[in-house]
């Protein structure tokens, strides 16, 4: 087999090995984004917005789900306007670990605040204040 063909085969193999985990991760995250049921909701003081907590069931997607769970948060949060429009979401923040069972998200003077392993994070949303 010529050397050039070996390089091509090696390049194709490396591309497949790089794309397989990325494809599995995207599949698990997108499926859970669509199917996870709301765990808890808190409305802002004005009633203009709500922050919802979601706890995804990674195990429902088998081995890929369980592997992705090792590198993902226990929960994620979304902020919606009263009309249902999504304003903010934490589900795609890769380096942040949120939780929702031990402590609930809160509204503090128009700020949507949610718990993480490093303290609280959140968003300032003037339209919700």
PDB file of C-alpha atoms in Angstrom:
ATOM      1  CA  UNK A   1       0.000   0.000   0.000  1.00  0.00           C
ATOM      2  CA  UNK A   2       1.514   3.344  -0.986  1.00  0.00           C
ATOM      3  CA  UNK A   3       2.503   5.755   1.758  1.00  0.00           C
ATOM      4  CA  UNK A   4       0.074   8.415   0.515  1.00  0.00           C
ATOM      5  CA  UNK A   5      -2.884   6.028   0.884  1.00  0.00           C
ATOM      6  CA  UNK A   6      -1.804   5.222   4.441  1.00  0.00           C
ATOM      7  CA  UNK A   7      -1.758   8.932   5.311  1.00  0.00           C
ATOM      8  CA  UNK A   8      -5.254   9.373   3.877  1.00  0.00           C
ATOM      9  CA  UNK A   9      -6.559   6.353   5.790  1.00  0.00           C
ATOM     10  CA  UNK A  10      -4.961   7.637   8.983  1.00  0.00           C
ATOM     11  CA  UNK A  11      -6.473  11.112   8.453  1.00  0.00           C
ATOM     12  CA  UNK A  12      -9.935   9.631   7.882  1.00  0.00           C
ATOM     13  CA  UNK A  13      -9.625   7.456  10.984  1.00  0.00           C
ATOM     14  CA  UNK A  14      -8.570  10.468  13.098  1.00  0.00           C
ATOM     15  CA  UNK A  15     -11.504  12.519  11.763  1.00  0.00           C
ATOM     16  CA  UNK A  16     -13.940   9.746  12.652  1.00  0.00           C
ATOM     17  CA  UNK A  17     -12.435   9.379  16.138  1.00  0.00           C
ATOM     18  CA  UNK A  18     -12.730  13.139  16.684  1.00  0.00           C
ATOM     19  CA  UNK A  19     -16.269  13.458  15.330  1.00  0.00           C
ATOM     20  CA  UNK A  20     -17.814  10.452  17.094  1.00  0.00           C
ATOM     21  CA  UNK A  21     -17.641  11.888  20.646  1.00  0.00           C
ATOM     22  CA  UNK A  22     -18.754  15.316  19.434  1.00  0.00           C
ATOM     23  CA  UNK A  23     -21.712  13.814  17.593  1.00  0.00           C
ATOM     24  CA  UNK A  24     -22.694  11.721  20.631  1.00  0.00           C
ATOM     25  CA  UNK A  25     -22.421  14.757  22.928  1.00  0.00           C
ATOM     26  CA  UNK A  26     -24.593  16.886  20.618  1.00  0.00           C
ATOM     27  CA  UNK A  27     -27.165  14.104  20.276  1.00  0.00           C
ATOM     28  CA  UNK A  28     -27.459  13.651  24.067  1.00  0.00           C
ATOM     29  CA  UNK A  29     -27.578  17.405  24.821  1.00  0.00           C
ATOM     30  CA  UNK A  30     -30.144  18.183  22.098  1.00  0.00           C
ATOM     31  CA  UNK A  31     -32.351  15.218  23.011  1.00  0.00           C
ATOM     32  CA  UNK A  32     -32.327  16.147  26.698  1.00  0.00           C
ATOM     33  CA  UNK A  33     -32.940  19.804  25.842  1.00  0.00           C
ATOM     34  CA  UNK A  34     -36.181  18.786  24.112  1.00  0.00           C
ATOM     35  CA  UNK A  35     -37.363  16.059  26.486  1.00  0.00           C
ATOM     36  CA  UNK A  36     -36.417  17.177  30.005  1.00  0.00           C
ATOM     37  CA  UNK A  37     -39.423  18.178  32.063  1.00  0.00           C
ATOM     38  CA  UNK A  38     -39.432  21.286  34.246  1.00  0.00           C
ATOM     39  CA  UNK A  39     -38.464  20.554  37.851  1.00  0.00           C
ATOM     40  CA  UNK A  40     -39.245  23.901  39.497  1.00  0.00           C
ATOM     41  CA  UNK A  41     -40.353  27.442  38.547  1.00  0.00           C
ATOM     42  CA  UNK A  42     -40.001  30.791  40.291  1.00  0.00           C
ATOM     43  CA  UNK A  43     -41.741  33.917  38.997  1.00  0.00           C
ATOM     44  CA  UNK A  44     -40.136  37.336  39.298  1.00  0.00           C
ATOM     45  CA  UNK A  45     -41.682  39.819  41.770  1.00  0.00           C
ATOM     46  CA  UNK A  46     -43.370  41.665  38.905  1.00  0.00           C
ATOM     47  CA  UNK A  47     -44.663  38.465  37.287  1.00  0.00           C
ATOM     48  CA  UNK A  48     -42.986  39.440  34.006  1.00  0.00           C
ATOM     49  CA  UNK A  49     -40.580  36.471  33.890  1.00  0.00           C
ATOM     50  CA  UNK A  50     -39.928  33.084  35.390  1.00  0.00           C
ATOM     51  CA  UNK A  51     -36.807  31.023  35.928  1.00  0.00           C
ATOM     52  CA  UNK A  52     -37.268  27.292  35.407  1.00  0.00           C
ATOM     53  CA  UNK A  53     -35.005  24.545  36.724  1.00  0.00           C
ATOM     54  CA  UNK A  54     -34.549  21.326  34.768  1.00  0.00           C
ATOM     55  CA  UNK A  55     -32.902  18.084  35.911  1.00  0.00           C
ATOM     56  CA  UNK A  56     -32.037  15.952  32.872  1.00  0.00           C
ATOM     57  CA  UNK A  57     -32.172  12.156  33.032  1.00  0.00           C
ATOM     58  CA  UNK A  58     -28.933  11.251  31.278  1.00  0.00           C
ATOM     59  CA  UNK A  59     -29.406   7.547  32.053  1.00  0.00           C
ATOM     60  CA  UNK A  60     -32.489   7.481  29.804  1.00  0.00           C
ATOM     61  CA  UNK A  61     -30.139   7.687  26.800  1.00  0.00           C
ATOM     62  CA  UNK A  62     -28.076   4.651  27.771  1.00  0.00           C
ATOM     63  CA  UNK A  63     -24.301   4.476  27.740  1.00  0.00           C
ATOM     64  CA  UNK A  64     -23.776   7.713  25.749  1.00  0.00           C
ATOM     65  CA  UNK A  65     -26.003   9.569  28.216  1.00  0.00           C
ATOM     66  CA  UNK A  66     -24.157   8.173  31.225  1.00  0.00           C
ATOM     67  CA  UNK A  67     -20.785   9.120  29.727  1.00  0.00           C
ATOM     68  CA  UNK A  68     -21.929  12.659  28.943  1.00  0.00           C
ATOM     69  CA  UNK A  69     -23.318  12.950  32.494  1.00  0.00           C
ATOM     70  CA  UNK A  70     -19.770  12.616  33.857  1.00  0.00           C
ATOM     71  CA  UNK A  71     -18.883  15.918  32.174  1.00  0.00           C
ATOM     72  CA  UNK A  72     -22.202  17.756  32.533  1.00  0.00           C
ATOM     73  CA  UNK A  73     -24.241  19.577  35.130  1.00  0.00           C
ATOM     74  CA  UNK A  74     -26.903  17.990  37.303  1.00  0.00           C
ATOM     75  CA  UNK A  75     -29.322  20.710  36.215  1.00  0.00           C
ATOM     76  CA  UNK A  76     -29.789  23.686  33.944  1.00  0.00           C
ATOM     77  CA  UNK A  77     -31.873  26.846  34.107  1.00  0.00           C
ATOM     78  CA  UNK A  78     -33.892  28.852  31.609  1.00  0.00           C
ATOM     79  CA  UNK A  79     -35.495  32.255  31.963  1.00  0.00           C
ATOM     80  CA  UNK A  80     -38.746  32.900  30.094  1.00  0.00           C
ATOM     81  CA  UNK A  81     -40.823  36.026  29.622  1.00  0.00           C
ATOM     82  CA  UNK A  82     -44.478  35.857  30.623  1.00  0.00           C
ATOM     83  CA  UNK A  83     -45.430  35.289  26.952  1.00  0.00           C
ATOM     84  CA  UNK A  84     -43.172  32.191  26.824  1.00  0.00           C
ATOM     85  CA  UNK A  85     -40.208  33.703  24.964  1.00  0.00           C
ATOM     86  CA  UNK A  86     -36.856  32.277  26.077  1.00  0.00           C
ATOM     87  CA  UNK A  87     -34.533  35.007  27.364  1.00  0.00           C
ATOM     88  CA  UNK A  88     -31.541  33.138  28.830  1.00  0.00           C
ATOM     89  CA  UNK A  89     -30.374  29.565  29.366  1.00  0.00           C
ATOM     90  CA  UNK A  90     -27.514  27.902  31.210  1.00  0.00           C
ATOM     91  CA  UNK A  91     -27.786  24.525  29.482  1.00  0.00           C
ATOM     92  CA  UNK A  92     -24.966  25.218  27.001  1.00  0.00           C
ATOM     93  CA  UNK A  93     -22.467  26.663  29.503  1.00  0.00           C
ATOM     94  CA  UNK A  94     -19.775  23.994  29.336  1.00  0.00           C
ATOM     95  CA  UNK A  95     -17.535  24.829  32.291  1.00  0.00           C
ATOM     96  CA  UNK A  96     -20.268  25.522  34.834  1.00  0.00           C
ATOM     97  CA  UNK A  97     -21.821  22.934  37.148  1.00  0.00           C
ATOM     98  CA  UNK A  98     -25.345  23.765  38.331  1.00  0.00           C
ATOM     99  CA  UNK A  99     -27.643  21.917  40.696  1.00  0.00           C
ATOM    100  CA  UNK A 100     -31.329  22.348  41.537  1.00  0.00           C
ATOM    101  CA  UNK A 101     -32.398  19.782  44.104  1.00  0.00           C
ATOM    102  CA  UNK A 102     -30.662  21.214  47.180  1.00  0.00           C
ATOM    103  CA  UNK A 103     -31.318  24.878  46.530  1.00  0.00           C
ATOM    104  CA  UNK A 104     -33.791  26.736  44.318  1.00  0.00           C
ATOM    105  CA  UNK A 105     -33.211  29.539  41.847  1.00  0.00           C
ATOM    106  CA  UNK A 106     -34.290  33.020  43.006  1.00  0.00           C
ATOM    107  CA  UNK A 107     -35.160  36.484  41.818  1.00  0.00           C
ATOM    108  CA  UNK A 108     -33.334  39.355  43.511  1.00  0.00           C
ATOM    109  CA  UNK A 109     -34.286  42.835  42.264  1.00  0.00           C
ATOM    110  CA  UNK A 110     -34.675  41.746  38.639  1.00  0.00           C
ATOM    111  CA  UNK A 111     -31.672  39.414  38.700  1.00  0.00           C
ATOM    112  CA  UNK A 112     -32.256  35.725  37.950  1.00  0.00           C
ATOM    113  CA  UNK A 113     -29.934  33.857  40.339  1.00  0.00           C
ATOM    114  CA  UNK A 114     -29.273  30.105  40.318  1.00  0.00           C
ATOM    115  CA  UNK A 115     -26.952  27.857  42.377  1.00  0.00           C
ATOM    116  CA  UNK A 116     -23.697  26.395  41.066  1.00  0.00           C
ATOM    117  CA  UNK A 117     -20.919  24.468  42.762  1.00  0.00           C
ATOM    118  CA  UNK A 118     -18.853  27.685  42.714  1.00  0.00           C
ATOM    119  CA  UNK A 119     -21.530  29.916  44.257  1.00  0.00           C
ATOM    120  CA  UNK A 120     -24.348  31.739  42.554  1.00  0.00           C
ATOM    121  CA  UNK A 121     -24.535  32.766  38.910  1.00  0.00           C
ATOM    122  CA  UNK A 122     -27.254  34.506  36.986  1.00  0.00           C
ATOM    123  CA  UNK A 123     -28.364  37.232  34.656  1.00  0.00           C
ATOM    124  CA  UNK A 124     -29.491  40.828  35.000  1.00  0.00           C
ATOM    125  CA  UNK A 125     -32.748  41.171  33.088  1.00  0.00           C
ATOM    126  CA  UNK A 126     -34.215  44.695  33.203  1.00  0.00           C
ATOM    127  CA  UNK A 127     -37.402  43.526  31.451  1.00  0.00           C
ATOM    128  CA  UNK A 128     -38.067  41.163  34.363  1.00  0.00           C
ATOM    129  CA  UNK A 129     -37.435  43.608  37.200  1.00  0.00           C
TER     130      UNK A 129
END
